[in-house]
CSV table of C-alpha atoms in Angstrom, one decimal:
chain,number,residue,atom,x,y,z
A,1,UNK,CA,40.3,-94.8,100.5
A,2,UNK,CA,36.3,-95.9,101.5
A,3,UNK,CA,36.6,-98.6,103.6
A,4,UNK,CA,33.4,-100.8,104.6
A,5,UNK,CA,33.1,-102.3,107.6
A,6,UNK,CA,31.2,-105.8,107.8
A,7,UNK,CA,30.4,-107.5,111.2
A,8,UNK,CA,29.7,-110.9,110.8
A,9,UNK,CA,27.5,-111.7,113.7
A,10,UNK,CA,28.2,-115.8,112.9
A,11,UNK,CA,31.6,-115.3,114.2
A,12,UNK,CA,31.4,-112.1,115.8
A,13,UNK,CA,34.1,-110.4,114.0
A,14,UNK,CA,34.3,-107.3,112.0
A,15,UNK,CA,36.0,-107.4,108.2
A,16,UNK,CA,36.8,-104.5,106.0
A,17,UNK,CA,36.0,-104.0,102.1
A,18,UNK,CA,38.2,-101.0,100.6
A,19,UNK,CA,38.7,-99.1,97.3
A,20,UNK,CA,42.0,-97.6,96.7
A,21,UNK,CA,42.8,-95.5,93.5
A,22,UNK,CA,45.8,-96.2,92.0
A,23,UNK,CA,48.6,-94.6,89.6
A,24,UNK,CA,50.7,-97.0,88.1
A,25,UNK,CA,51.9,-98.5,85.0
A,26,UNK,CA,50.6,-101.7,84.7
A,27,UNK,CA,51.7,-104.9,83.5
A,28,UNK,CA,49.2,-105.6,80.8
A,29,UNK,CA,48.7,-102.2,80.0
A,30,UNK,CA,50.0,-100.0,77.5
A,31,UNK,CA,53.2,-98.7,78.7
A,32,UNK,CA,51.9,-95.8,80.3
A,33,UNK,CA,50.0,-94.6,83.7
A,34,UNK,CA,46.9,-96.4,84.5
A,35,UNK,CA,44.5,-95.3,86.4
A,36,UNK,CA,42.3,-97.5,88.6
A,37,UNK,CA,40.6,-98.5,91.6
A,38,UNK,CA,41.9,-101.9,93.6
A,39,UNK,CA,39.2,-103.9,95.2
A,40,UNK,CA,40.1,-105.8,98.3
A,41,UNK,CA,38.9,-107.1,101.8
A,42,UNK,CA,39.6,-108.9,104.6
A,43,UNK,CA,37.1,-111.5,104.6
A,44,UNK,CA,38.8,-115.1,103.7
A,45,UNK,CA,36.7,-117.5,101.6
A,46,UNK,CA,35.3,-121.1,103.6
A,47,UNK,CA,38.6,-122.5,102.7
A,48,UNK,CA,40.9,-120.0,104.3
A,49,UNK,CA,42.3,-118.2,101.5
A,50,UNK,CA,42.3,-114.9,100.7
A,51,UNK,CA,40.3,-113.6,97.6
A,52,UNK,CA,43.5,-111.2,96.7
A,53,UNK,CA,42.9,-107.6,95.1
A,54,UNK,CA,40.9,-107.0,92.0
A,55,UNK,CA,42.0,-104.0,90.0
A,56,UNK,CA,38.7,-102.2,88.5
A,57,UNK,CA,39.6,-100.4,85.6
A,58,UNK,CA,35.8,-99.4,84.3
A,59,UNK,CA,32.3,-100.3,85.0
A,60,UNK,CA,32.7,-103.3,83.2
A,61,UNK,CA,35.0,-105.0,86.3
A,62,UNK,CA,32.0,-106.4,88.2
A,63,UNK,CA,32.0,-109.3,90.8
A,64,UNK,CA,32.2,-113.1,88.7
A,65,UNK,CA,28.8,-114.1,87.7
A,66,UNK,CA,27.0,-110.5,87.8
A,67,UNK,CA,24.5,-110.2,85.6
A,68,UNK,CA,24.7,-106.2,85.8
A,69,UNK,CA,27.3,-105.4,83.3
A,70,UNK,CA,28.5,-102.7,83.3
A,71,UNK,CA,27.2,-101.7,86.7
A,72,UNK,CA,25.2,-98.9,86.9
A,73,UNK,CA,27.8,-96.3,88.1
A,74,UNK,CA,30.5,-96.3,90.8
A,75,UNK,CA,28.2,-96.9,93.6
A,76,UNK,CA,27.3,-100.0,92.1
A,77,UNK,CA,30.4,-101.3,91.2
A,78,UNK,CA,31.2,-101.1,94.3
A,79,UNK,CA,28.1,-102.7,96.3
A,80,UNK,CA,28.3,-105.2,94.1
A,81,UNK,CA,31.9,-106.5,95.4
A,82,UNK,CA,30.8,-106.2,98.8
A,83,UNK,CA,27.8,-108.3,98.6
A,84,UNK,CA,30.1,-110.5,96.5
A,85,UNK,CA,32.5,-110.7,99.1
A,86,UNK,CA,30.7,-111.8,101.7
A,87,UNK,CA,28.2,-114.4,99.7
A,88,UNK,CA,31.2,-116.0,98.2
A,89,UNK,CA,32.3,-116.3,102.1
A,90,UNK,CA,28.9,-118.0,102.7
A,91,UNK,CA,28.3,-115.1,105.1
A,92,UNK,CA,24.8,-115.2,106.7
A,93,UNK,CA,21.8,-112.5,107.0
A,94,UNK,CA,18.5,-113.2,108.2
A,95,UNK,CA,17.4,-110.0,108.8
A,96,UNK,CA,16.0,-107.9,106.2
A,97,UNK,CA,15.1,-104.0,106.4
A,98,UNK,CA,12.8,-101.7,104.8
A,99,UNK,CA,15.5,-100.7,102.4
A,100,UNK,CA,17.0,-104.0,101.1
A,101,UNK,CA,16.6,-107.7,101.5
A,102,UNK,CA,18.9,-110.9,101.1
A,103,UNK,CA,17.8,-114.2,99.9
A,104,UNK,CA,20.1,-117.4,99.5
A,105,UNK,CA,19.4,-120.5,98.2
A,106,UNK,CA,21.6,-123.4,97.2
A,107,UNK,CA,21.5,-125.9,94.2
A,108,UNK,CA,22.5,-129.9,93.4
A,109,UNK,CA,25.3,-128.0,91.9
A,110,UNK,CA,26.5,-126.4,94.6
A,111,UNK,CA,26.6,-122.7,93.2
A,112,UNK,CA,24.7,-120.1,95.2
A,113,UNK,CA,22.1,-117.9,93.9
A,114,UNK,CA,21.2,-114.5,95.5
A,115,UNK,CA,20.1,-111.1,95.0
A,116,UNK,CA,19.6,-108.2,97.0
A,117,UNK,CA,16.7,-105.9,96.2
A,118,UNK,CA,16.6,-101.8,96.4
A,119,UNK,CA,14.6,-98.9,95.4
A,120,UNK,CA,16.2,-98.9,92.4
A,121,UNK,CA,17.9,-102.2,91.2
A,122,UNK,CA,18.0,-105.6,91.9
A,123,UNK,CA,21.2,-108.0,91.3
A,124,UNK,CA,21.5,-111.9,90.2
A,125,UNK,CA,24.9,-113.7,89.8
A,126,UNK,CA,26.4,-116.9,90.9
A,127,UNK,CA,29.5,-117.8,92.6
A,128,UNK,CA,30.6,-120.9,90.5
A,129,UNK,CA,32.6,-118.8,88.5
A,130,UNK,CA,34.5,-117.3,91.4
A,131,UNK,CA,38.2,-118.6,90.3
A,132,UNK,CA,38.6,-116.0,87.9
A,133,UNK,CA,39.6,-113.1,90.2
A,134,UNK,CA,43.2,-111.5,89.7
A,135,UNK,CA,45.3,-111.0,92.3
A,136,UNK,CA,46.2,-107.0,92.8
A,137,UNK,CA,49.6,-105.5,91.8
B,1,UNK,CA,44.8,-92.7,98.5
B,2,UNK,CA,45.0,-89.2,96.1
B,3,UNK,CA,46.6,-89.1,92.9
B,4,UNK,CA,48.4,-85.8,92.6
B,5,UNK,CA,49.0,-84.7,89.5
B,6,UNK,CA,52.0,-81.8,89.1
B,7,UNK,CA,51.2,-79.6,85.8
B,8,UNK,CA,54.1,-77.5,84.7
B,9,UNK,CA,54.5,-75.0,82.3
B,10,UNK,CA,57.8,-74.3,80.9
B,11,UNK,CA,56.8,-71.1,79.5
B,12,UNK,CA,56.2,-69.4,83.2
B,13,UNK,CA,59.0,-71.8,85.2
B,14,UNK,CA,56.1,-73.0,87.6
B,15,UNK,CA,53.8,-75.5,88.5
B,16,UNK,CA,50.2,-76.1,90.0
B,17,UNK,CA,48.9,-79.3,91.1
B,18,UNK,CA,45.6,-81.1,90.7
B,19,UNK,CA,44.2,-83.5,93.4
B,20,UNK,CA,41.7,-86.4,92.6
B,21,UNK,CA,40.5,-89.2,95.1
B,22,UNK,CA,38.0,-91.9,95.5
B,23,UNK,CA,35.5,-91.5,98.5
B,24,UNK,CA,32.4,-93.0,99.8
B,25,UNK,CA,30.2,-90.4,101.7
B,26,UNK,CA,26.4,-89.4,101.9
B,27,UNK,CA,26.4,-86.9,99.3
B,28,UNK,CA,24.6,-83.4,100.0
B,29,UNK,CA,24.0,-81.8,96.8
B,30,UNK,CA,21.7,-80.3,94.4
B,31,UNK,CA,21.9,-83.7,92.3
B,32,UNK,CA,21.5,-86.2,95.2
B,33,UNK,CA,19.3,-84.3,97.9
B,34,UNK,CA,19.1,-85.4,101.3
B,35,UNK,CA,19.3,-88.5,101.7
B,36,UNK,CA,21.1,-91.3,104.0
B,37,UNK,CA,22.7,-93.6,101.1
B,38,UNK,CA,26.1,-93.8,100.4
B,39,UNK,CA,27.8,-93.1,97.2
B,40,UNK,CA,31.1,-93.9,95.8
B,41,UNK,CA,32.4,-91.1,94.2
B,42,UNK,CA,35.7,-89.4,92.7
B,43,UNK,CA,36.3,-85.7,93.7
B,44,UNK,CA,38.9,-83.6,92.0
B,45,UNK,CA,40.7,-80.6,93.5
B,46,UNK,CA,43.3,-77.4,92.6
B,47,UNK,CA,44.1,-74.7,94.7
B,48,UNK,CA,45.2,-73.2,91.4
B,49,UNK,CA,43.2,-70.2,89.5
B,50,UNK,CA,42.4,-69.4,86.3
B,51,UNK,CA,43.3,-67.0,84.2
B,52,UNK,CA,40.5,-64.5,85.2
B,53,UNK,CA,41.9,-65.3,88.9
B,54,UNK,CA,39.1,-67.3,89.7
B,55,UNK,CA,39.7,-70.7,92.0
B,56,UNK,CA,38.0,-73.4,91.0
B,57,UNK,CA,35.4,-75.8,92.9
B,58,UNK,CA,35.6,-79.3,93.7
B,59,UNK,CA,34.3,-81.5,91.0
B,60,UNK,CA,32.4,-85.0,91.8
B,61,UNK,CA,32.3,-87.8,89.3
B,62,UNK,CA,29.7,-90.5,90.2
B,63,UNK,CA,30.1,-92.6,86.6
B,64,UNK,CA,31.8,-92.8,83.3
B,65,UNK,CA,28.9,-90.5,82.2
B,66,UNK,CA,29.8,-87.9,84.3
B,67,UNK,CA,31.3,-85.8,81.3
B,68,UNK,CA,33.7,-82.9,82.2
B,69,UNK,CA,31.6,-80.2,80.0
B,70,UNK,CA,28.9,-80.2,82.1
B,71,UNK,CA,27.8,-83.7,81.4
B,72,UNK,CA,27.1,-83.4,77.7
B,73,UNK,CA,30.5,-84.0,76.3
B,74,UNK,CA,34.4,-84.2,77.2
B,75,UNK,CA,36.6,-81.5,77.5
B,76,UNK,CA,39.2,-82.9,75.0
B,77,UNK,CA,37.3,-84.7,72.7
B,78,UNK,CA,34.1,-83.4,70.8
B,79,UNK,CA,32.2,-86.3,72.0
B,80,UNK,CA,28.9,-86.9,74.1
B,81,UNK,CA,30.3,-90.7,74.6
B,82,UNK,CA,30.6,-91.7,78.4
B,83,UNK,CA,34.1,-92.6,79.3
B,84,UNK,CA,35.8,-95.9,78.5
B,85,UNK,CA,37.3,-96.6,82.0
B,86,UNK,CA,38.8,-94.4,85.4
B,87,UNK,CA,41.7,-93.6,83.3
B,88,UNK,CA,40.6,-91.8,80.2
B,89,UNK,CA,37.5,-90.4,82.5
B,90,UNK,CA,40.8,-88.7,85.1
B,91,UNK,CA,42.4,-87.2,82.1
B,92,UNK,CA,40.1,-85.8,80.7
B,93,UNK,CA,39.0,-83.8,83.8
B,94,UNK,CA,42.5,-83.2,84.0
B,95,UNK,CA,42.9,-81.9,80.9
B,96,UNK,CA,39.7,-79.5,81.2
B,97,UNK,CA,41.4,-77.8,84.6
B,98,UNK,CA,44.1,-77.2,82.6
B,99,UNK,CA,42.9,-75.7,79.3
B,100,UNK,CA,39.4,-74.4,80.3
B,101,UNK,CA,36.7,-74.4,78.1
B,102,UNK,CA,34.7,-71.7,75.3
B,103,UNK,CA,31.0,-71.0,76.5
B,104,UNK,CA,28.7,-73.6,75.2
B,105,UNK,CA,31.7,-75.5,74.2
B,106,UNK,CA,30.8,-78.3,71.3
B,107,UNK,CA,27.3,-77.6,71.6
B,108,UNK,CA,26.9,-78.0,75.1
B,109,UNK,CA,25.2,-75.8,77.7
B,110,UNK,CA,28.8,-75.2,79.6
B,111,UNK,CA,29.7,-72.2,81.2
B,112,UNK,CA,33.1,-70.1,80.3
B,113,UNK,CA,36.2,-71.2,82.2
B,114,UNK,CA,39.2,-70.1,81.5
B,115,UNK,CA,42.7,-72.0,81.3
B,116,UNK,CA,44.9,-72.6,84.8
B,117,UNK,CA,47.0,-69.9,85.3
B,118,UNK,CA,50.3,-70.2,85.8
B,119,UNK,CA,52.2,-67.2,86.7
């Protein structure tokens, strides 16, 4: 199971992002084994409260608000939750590196705007539309 | 954690196993090159054989267009379509381990492999 470690230097702790790949029949599925990846971490949103586990079935299960649907391949499926993660935290980076940069900015509306920048990409989405995650089974 | 899946045939009283998991790892192949970024990637395993008693090698998915016949189509389906989801991309892999595949198989520029072998 890949595991990301984050260290938050604003509270000098260190949270975890993992992927676990799953076997089970699910719920709202079609009676028989699904197979699927389960997005979760340990980092707790401003309020306290956990953000639960997201089951990714397909490229399509991107972070609420991405405007990179379907994400490019698993790699980016999965950097896109962790930056997700930690912006809808309201984690803070300053620093920025030859490879990638973060920018944030806030609006009258209170919904945060930011992307990151690669070689190869760059993402946009916003975090007003947050409440939609699922919790994990 | 590793889905196992057990495969057995009735016809030989036995079994064989196929492995897959989810990983995130700098990569070292002929595809990625050296490099220092991570990628998330499934990885598929047997210690089965084949019928022509050859083992097989670890397989790597990186998307949904990571086709099982070499890339250009799926194993089961004569199709050059990318995957719908994790679930139809497993089986499918799953299924090609366990039947094999012709030479240039729908059209594609796949090698022979023959079917698991089970006795």
């Amino acid at each position: 199971m890949p595991s990301v470690k984050i260290y938050n230097d604003e509270d000098n702790r260190t949270y975890t992002v993992s992927f676990d790949l799953k076997k089970n029949i699910l719920i709202d599925g079609d009676g028989t084994d699904d197979i699927y990846l389960v997005a979760s971490t340990t980092i707790r949103k401003p309020d306290g409260s956990s953000f639960g586990s997201t089951i990714l079935r397909s490229l399509y299960d991107v972070p609420p608000g991405s405007v990179t649907v379907p994400a490019d391949d698993f790699t980016d499926l999965c950097n896109q939750w962790v930056i997700y993660y930690q912006t809808a935290a309201s984690f803070t980076e300053s620093s920025s590196s030859s490879s990638s940069s973060v920018a944030y900015s806030s609006s009258s509306s209170s919904s945060e705007l930011y992307s990151t920048s690669s070689s190869s990409s760059s993402e946009l989405y916003s975090t007003s539309s947050s409440s939609s995650l699922t919790d994990g089974i | 954690m590793a889905i196992n899946f057990e495969i057995y045939s009735n016809a030989n009283a036995s079994s064989k196993s196929v492995s897959v998991d989810f990983f995130s790892d700098i990569v070292a192949d002929s595809k990625q090159g050296i490099t220092s970024d991570l990628v998330y990637y499934f990885k598929f395993t047997t210690g089965a054989r084949d019928t022509d008693n050859l083992a097989y090698t670890q397989r790597l998915t990186r998307d949904l267009s990571d086709l099982a016949l070499n890339g250009e189509a799926q194993s089961a389906t004569n199709t050059s379509s990318q995957y719908t989801n994790v679930k139809t991309m497993v089986t499918d892999y799953v299924y090609d381990y366990i039947h094999g595949h012709t030479a240039g198989q729908f059209g594609t520029s796949v090698t022979k492999k023959a079917p698991m072998k089970f006795n």
